[in-house]
Amino acid sequence: MVHTPMPERDRVINNHGIIHRKKIRFHDFDLVKLGLYLSVYVVLYATNPARHFDTLPWTTTNGVDWLSKLRINRKTHDRKITNYLLFSLSKQGKGVDVDVLMNRYRICDYNGRAADLCKWLSHHLCKETGSQLHKHPFIVLRLLLLTKLMFYTLHNCYKFGCLCPSANGYLAPCTALLSVFHQPQWHVDLLAVFYVLYPWLELIQRISVGGTSSEKSTVVHFYCMSFLLLVVLGGIANATANVLIKEKARGMKGSIAAALGFMTAAKPNKIIFDWMDLELTSGNVLFLVFAINATTNLLEFDHHGYGLWSICDVISWTVGGLLGYGLCECILNYYDLWWWSF
């Protein structure tokens, strides 16, 4: 994507020599492109069949009645519908379907060629949110996905390069928090959200239930811990990498590592990645990602185009993992819980 050079009168250079825009204005965005993005989102939301039964971002249901409005002749008593607002996923005995644009399409069959992939989609993307225990983690999941989609749209419609500032905790602490939501491509961190962040959200939901005495307190503690790890700890990890390396640190790598560190302290033996004969705990994943990317940087593979992450990303990942582990220890001590009690 080619960006328009920033006018000289609008530039400001901070103490690290990084150029920022003095103030973001409405006409700094490509309004035609922004209108196209918004039109697509409105059409997808308006033609999402589950919208008739589930209109709010924080509600979900086992929809049945809306199918009759689409004249789809199929028994639906055993279907579980997960509404992602722009589309819906549903699973039944034969496979996984996507409901979008007032139609239903079969993604895969459990007995088809991609049976393992179909089971993965059913397990990780089709959420059982009927019970109170699973309701609030799914709320945070959808809000996170909507936030990432919003920043992706704004980033691609902004005329002057990157919209989210780099994390700089000294000059502007809020930039560290905003740096977490950097979304240059739509698919960035998508697998990690379902593989790591959602299991972590379910875990802190159980910890909140075990450590509080009322439902209201449980909800408040859950959302505070979610914000603390996803935004605050992720921002601190980015800001630390920015200060140490003097490079631009953005994205959710620190937040994802913090979630892995948290699960390592709370449930050290819990398997979060299971593929064929390969089983990895959260601690295994945390160390494996660090080892691979640290090695590629030490061997300077990134100079030849083979590096996965920069050294700044590796530091953000390391700091995030340590912060998440420490946060879990503090929370468990505060609630007086042990890992087998939740």
Coordinates of N, CA, C and O in Angstrom, one line a residue, residues 29-99:
F29 N -8.0 10.6 6.4 CA -8.4 9.2 6.0 C -8.9 9.3 4.6 O -9.5 10.3 4.1
D30 N -8.7 8.2 3.8 CA -9.3 8.0 2.5 C -10.8 7.7 2.7 O -11.2 6.6 3.0
L31 N -11.6 8.8 2.5 CA -13.1 8.6 2.8 C -13.8 7.7 1.9 O -14.7 7.0 2.3
V32 N -13.3 7.6 0.7 CA -14.0 6.6 -0.3 C -13.7 5.2 0.2 O -14.6 4.4 0.2
K33 N -12.5 4.9 0.5 CA -12.1 3.6 0.9 C -12.8 3.2 2.2 O -13.3 2.1 2.5
L34 N -12.8 4.2 3.2 CA -13.5 4.0 4.4 C -15.0 3.7 4.2 O -15.5 2.9 4.9
G35 N -15.6 4.5 3.3 CA -17.0 4.2 3.0 C -17.2 2.8 2.5 O -18.3 2.2 2.8
L36 N -16.3 2.3 1.6 CA -16.5 1.0 1.1 C -16.4 -0.1 2.2 O -17.2 -1.0 2.2
Y37 N -15.4 0.1 3.0 CA -15.2 -0.8 4.2 C -16.5 -0.9 5.0 O -17.0 -1.9 5.3
L38 N -17.0 0.3 5.4 CA -18.2 0.4 6.2 C -19.4 -0.2 5.5 O -20.2 -0.8 6.2
S39 N -19.5 0.0 4.2 CA -20.6 -0.5 3.5 C -20.6 -2.1 3.5 O -21.7 -2.7 3.7
V40 N -19.4 -2.6 3.3 CA -19.3 -4.1 3.4 C -19.7 -4.6 4.8 O -20.5 -5.6 4.9
Y41 N -19.3 -3.9 5.8 CA -19.6 -4.4 7.2 C -21.1 -4.3 7.5 O -21.7 -5.1 8.1
V42 N -21.7 -3.2 7.0 CA -23.1 -3.0 7.2 C -23.9 -4.1 6.5 O -24.9 -4.6 7.0
V43 N -23.5 -4.4 5.2 CA -24.2 -5.4 4.5 C -24.1 -6.8 5.2 O -25.1 -7.5 5.3
L44 N -22.9 -7.1 5.6 CA -22.7 -8.4 6.3 C -23.5 -8.5 7.6 O -24.1 -9.5 7.9
Y45 N -23.5 -7.4 8.3 CA -24.3 -7.4 9.6 C -25.8 -7.5 9.3 O -26.5 -8.3 10.0
A46 N -26.2 -6.8 8.3 CA -27.7 -6.8 8.0 C -28.2 -8.1 7.5 O -29.3 -8.5 7.7
T47 N -27.3 -8.8 6.8 CA -27.7 -10.1 6.2 C -27.2 -11.3 7.0 O -27.2 -12.4 6.5
N48 N -26.7 -11.1 8.2 CA -26.4 -12.2 9.1 C -27.6 -12.7 9.6 O -28.4 -12.1 10.4
P49 N -28.0 -14.0 9.3 CA -29.3 -14.5 9.8 C -29.4 -14.5 11.3 O -30.6 -14.3 11.8
A50 N -28.4 -14.7 12.0 CA -28.5 -14.7 13.5 C -28.8 -13.3 14.1 O -29.0 -13.2 15.2
R51 N -28.7 -12.3 13.2 CA -28.9 -10.9 13.7 C -30.4 -10.8 14.3 O -30.6 -10.0 15.2
H52 N -31.3 -11.5 13.7 CA -32.7 -11.4 14.1 C -32.9 -11.9 15.5 O -33.8 -11.5 16.3
F53 N -32.0 -12.8 15.9 CA -32.1 -13.5 17.2 C -31.1 -13.0 18.2 O -31.2 -13.3 19.4
D54 N -30.1 -12.4 17.7 CA -28.9 -12.0 18.5 C -28.4 -10.7 18.0 O -27.6 -10.7 17.1
T55 N -28.8 -9.6 18.5 CA -28.4 -8.3 17.9 C -27.3 -7.5 18.7 O -26.8 -6.6 18.2
L56 N -27.0 -7.9 19.9 CA -26.1 -7.2 20.7 C -24.7 -8.0 20.8 O -24.7 -9.2 20.7
P57 N -23.6 -7.2 20.9 CA -22.3 -7.9 20.9 C -22.1 -8.8 22.1 O -21.2 -9.6 22.1
W58 N -22.9 -8.6 23.2 CA -22.6 -9.3 24.4 C -23.7 -10.4 24.7 O -23.8 -10.8 25.8
T59 N -24.5 -10.8 23.7 CA -25.4 -11.8 23.8 C -25.2 -12.9 22.8 O -24.7 -12.7 21.8
T60 N -25.6 -14.1 23.1 CA -25.5 -15.2 22.2 C -26.7 -16.2 22.5 O -27.2 -16.2 23.6
T61 N -27.0 -17.1 21.6 CA -28.1 -17.9 21.8 C -28.0 -19.2 20.9 O -27.2 -19.3 20.0
N62 N -28.8 -20.1 21.2 CA -29.0 -21.4 20.4 C -30.1 -21.2 19.4 O -31.2 -21.7 19.6
G63 N -29.9 -20.3 18.4 CA -31.0 -19.9 17.6 C -31.7 -21.0 16.8 O -31.0 -21.9 16.3
V64 N -33.0 -20.9 16.7 CA -33.8 -21.9 16.0 C -34.8 -21.2 15.0 O -34.8 -21.5 13.8
D65 N -35.5 -20.3 15.6 CA -36.7 -19.7 14.9 C -36.3 -18.9 13.6 O -37.1 -18.9 12.7
W66 N -35.1 -18.3 13.7 CA -34.8 -17.4 12.5 C -34.6 -18.2 11.2 O -34.7 -17.7 10.1
L67 N -34.3 -19.5 11.3 CA -34.1 -20.3 10.1 C -35.3 -20.4 9.2 O -35.2 -20.4 8.0
S68 N -36.5 -20.3 9.9 CA -37.8 -20.4 9.1 C -37.9 -19.1 8.2 O -38.6 -19.2 7.2
K69 N -37.3 -18.0 8.7 CA -37.5 -16.8 7.9 C -36.7 -16.9 6.6 O -36.9 -16.2 5.7
L70 N -35.6 -17.7 6.6 CA -34.8 -17.9 5.4 C -35.3 -19.0 4.5 O -34.7 -19.2 3.4
R71 N -36.4 -19.6 4.9 CA -37.0 -20.7 4.1 C -35.9 -21.8 3.9 O -35.8 -22.4 2.8
I72 N -35.2 -22.1 4.9 CA -34.2 -23.2 4.8 C -34.8 -24.4 5.5 O -35.1 -24.4 6.7
N73 N -35.1 -25.4 4.7 CA -35.8 -26.6 5.2 C -34.8 -27.6 5.7 O -34.3 -28.4 5.1
R74 N -34.5 -27.4 7.0 CA -33.5 -28.3 7.7 C -33.8 -28.3 9.2 O -34.1 -27.3 9.8
K75 N -33.8 -29.5 9.8 CA -34.0 -29.6 11.2 C -32.9 -28.9 11.9 O -31.7 -29.1 11.6
T76 N -33.2 -28.1 12.9 CA -32.2 -27.3 13.6 C -32.2 -27.5 15.1 O -31.6 -26.7 15.8
H77 N -32.9 -28.5 15.6 CA -33.0 -28.6 17.1 C -31.7 -28.9 17.7 O -31.5 -28.6 18.9
D78 N -30.7 -29.5 17.0 CA -29.4 -29.8 17.6 C -28.3 -28.9 17.1 O -27.2 -29.2 17.4
R79 N -28.7 -27.7 16.6 CA -27.6 -26.8 16.1 C -27.2 -25.8 17.1 O -28.1 -25.4 17.9
K80 N -26.0 -25.5 17.2 CA -25.5 -24.4 18.1 C -24.9 -23.3 17.2 O -24.0 -23.5 16.4
I81 N -25.5 -22.1 17.3 CA -25.1 -21.0 16.5 C -24.3 -20.0 17.3 O -24.6 -19.6 18.4
T82 N -23.1 -19.7 16.7 CA -22.2 -18.7 17.3 C -22.2 -17.5 16.5 O -21.7 -17.5 15.3
N83 N -22.7 -16.4 17.0 CA -22.9 -15.2 16.2 C -21.6 -14.3 16.4 O -21.3 -13.8 17.5
Y84 N -20.9 -14.1 15.3 CA -19.8 -13.1 15.2 C -20.2 -11.8 14.6 O -19.3 -11.1 14.2
L85 N -21.5 -11.5 14.6 CA -22.0 -10.2 14.1 C -22.0 -10.1 12.6 O -23.1 -9.9 12.0
L86 N -20.9 -10.2 12.0 CA -20.8 -10.2 10.5 C -21.2 -11.5 9.8 O -21.5 -11.5 8.7
F87 N -21.0 -12.5 10.6 CA -21.4 -13.9 10.1 C -21.6 -14.8 11.3 O -21.4 -14.3 12.5
S88 N -22.1 -16.0 11.1 CA -22.4 -16.9 12.2 C -21.8 -18.3 11.8 O -21.8 -18.6 10.6
L89 N -21.4 -19.0 12.8 CA -20.9 -20.4 12.6 C -21.8 -21.3 13.3 O -22.3 -21.0 14.4
S90 N -22.1 -22.4 12.8 CA -22.9 -23.4 13.4 C -22.4 -24.8 13.2 O -21.8 -25.1 12.1
K91 N -22.6 -25.7 14.1 CA -22.2 -27.1 14.0 C -23.3 -28.0 14.3 O -24.2 -27.7 15.1
Q92 N -23.2 -29.1 13.6 CA -24.2 -30.2 13.9 C -23.5 -31.5 13.7 O -22.3 -31.6 13.7
G93 N -24.3 -32.6 13.5 CA -23.7 -33.9 13.5 C -22.8 -34.2 12.3 O -21.9 -35.0 12.3
K94 N -23.0 -33.4 11.2 CA -22.3 -33.8 9.9 C -21.1 -32.8 9.7 O -20.1 -33.2 9.0
G95 N -21.1 -31.6 10.2 CA -20.0 -30.7 9.9 C -20.3 -29.3 10.4 O -21.1 -29.1 11.3
V96 N -19.5 -28.3 9.9 CA -19.6 -26.9 10.3 C -20.1 -26.1 9.2 O -19.6 -26.2 8.0
D97 N -21.1 -25.2 9.4 CA -21.6 -24.3 8.4 C -21.3 -22.9 8.8 O -21.2 -22.5 10.0
V98 N -21.3 -22.0 7.8 CA -21.2 -20.6 8.0 C -22.5 -20.0 7.4 O -22.9 -20.3 6.3
D99 N -23.1 -19.1 8.2 CA -24.3 -18.4 7.8 C -24.0 -17.0 7.5 O -23.6 -16.2 8.4

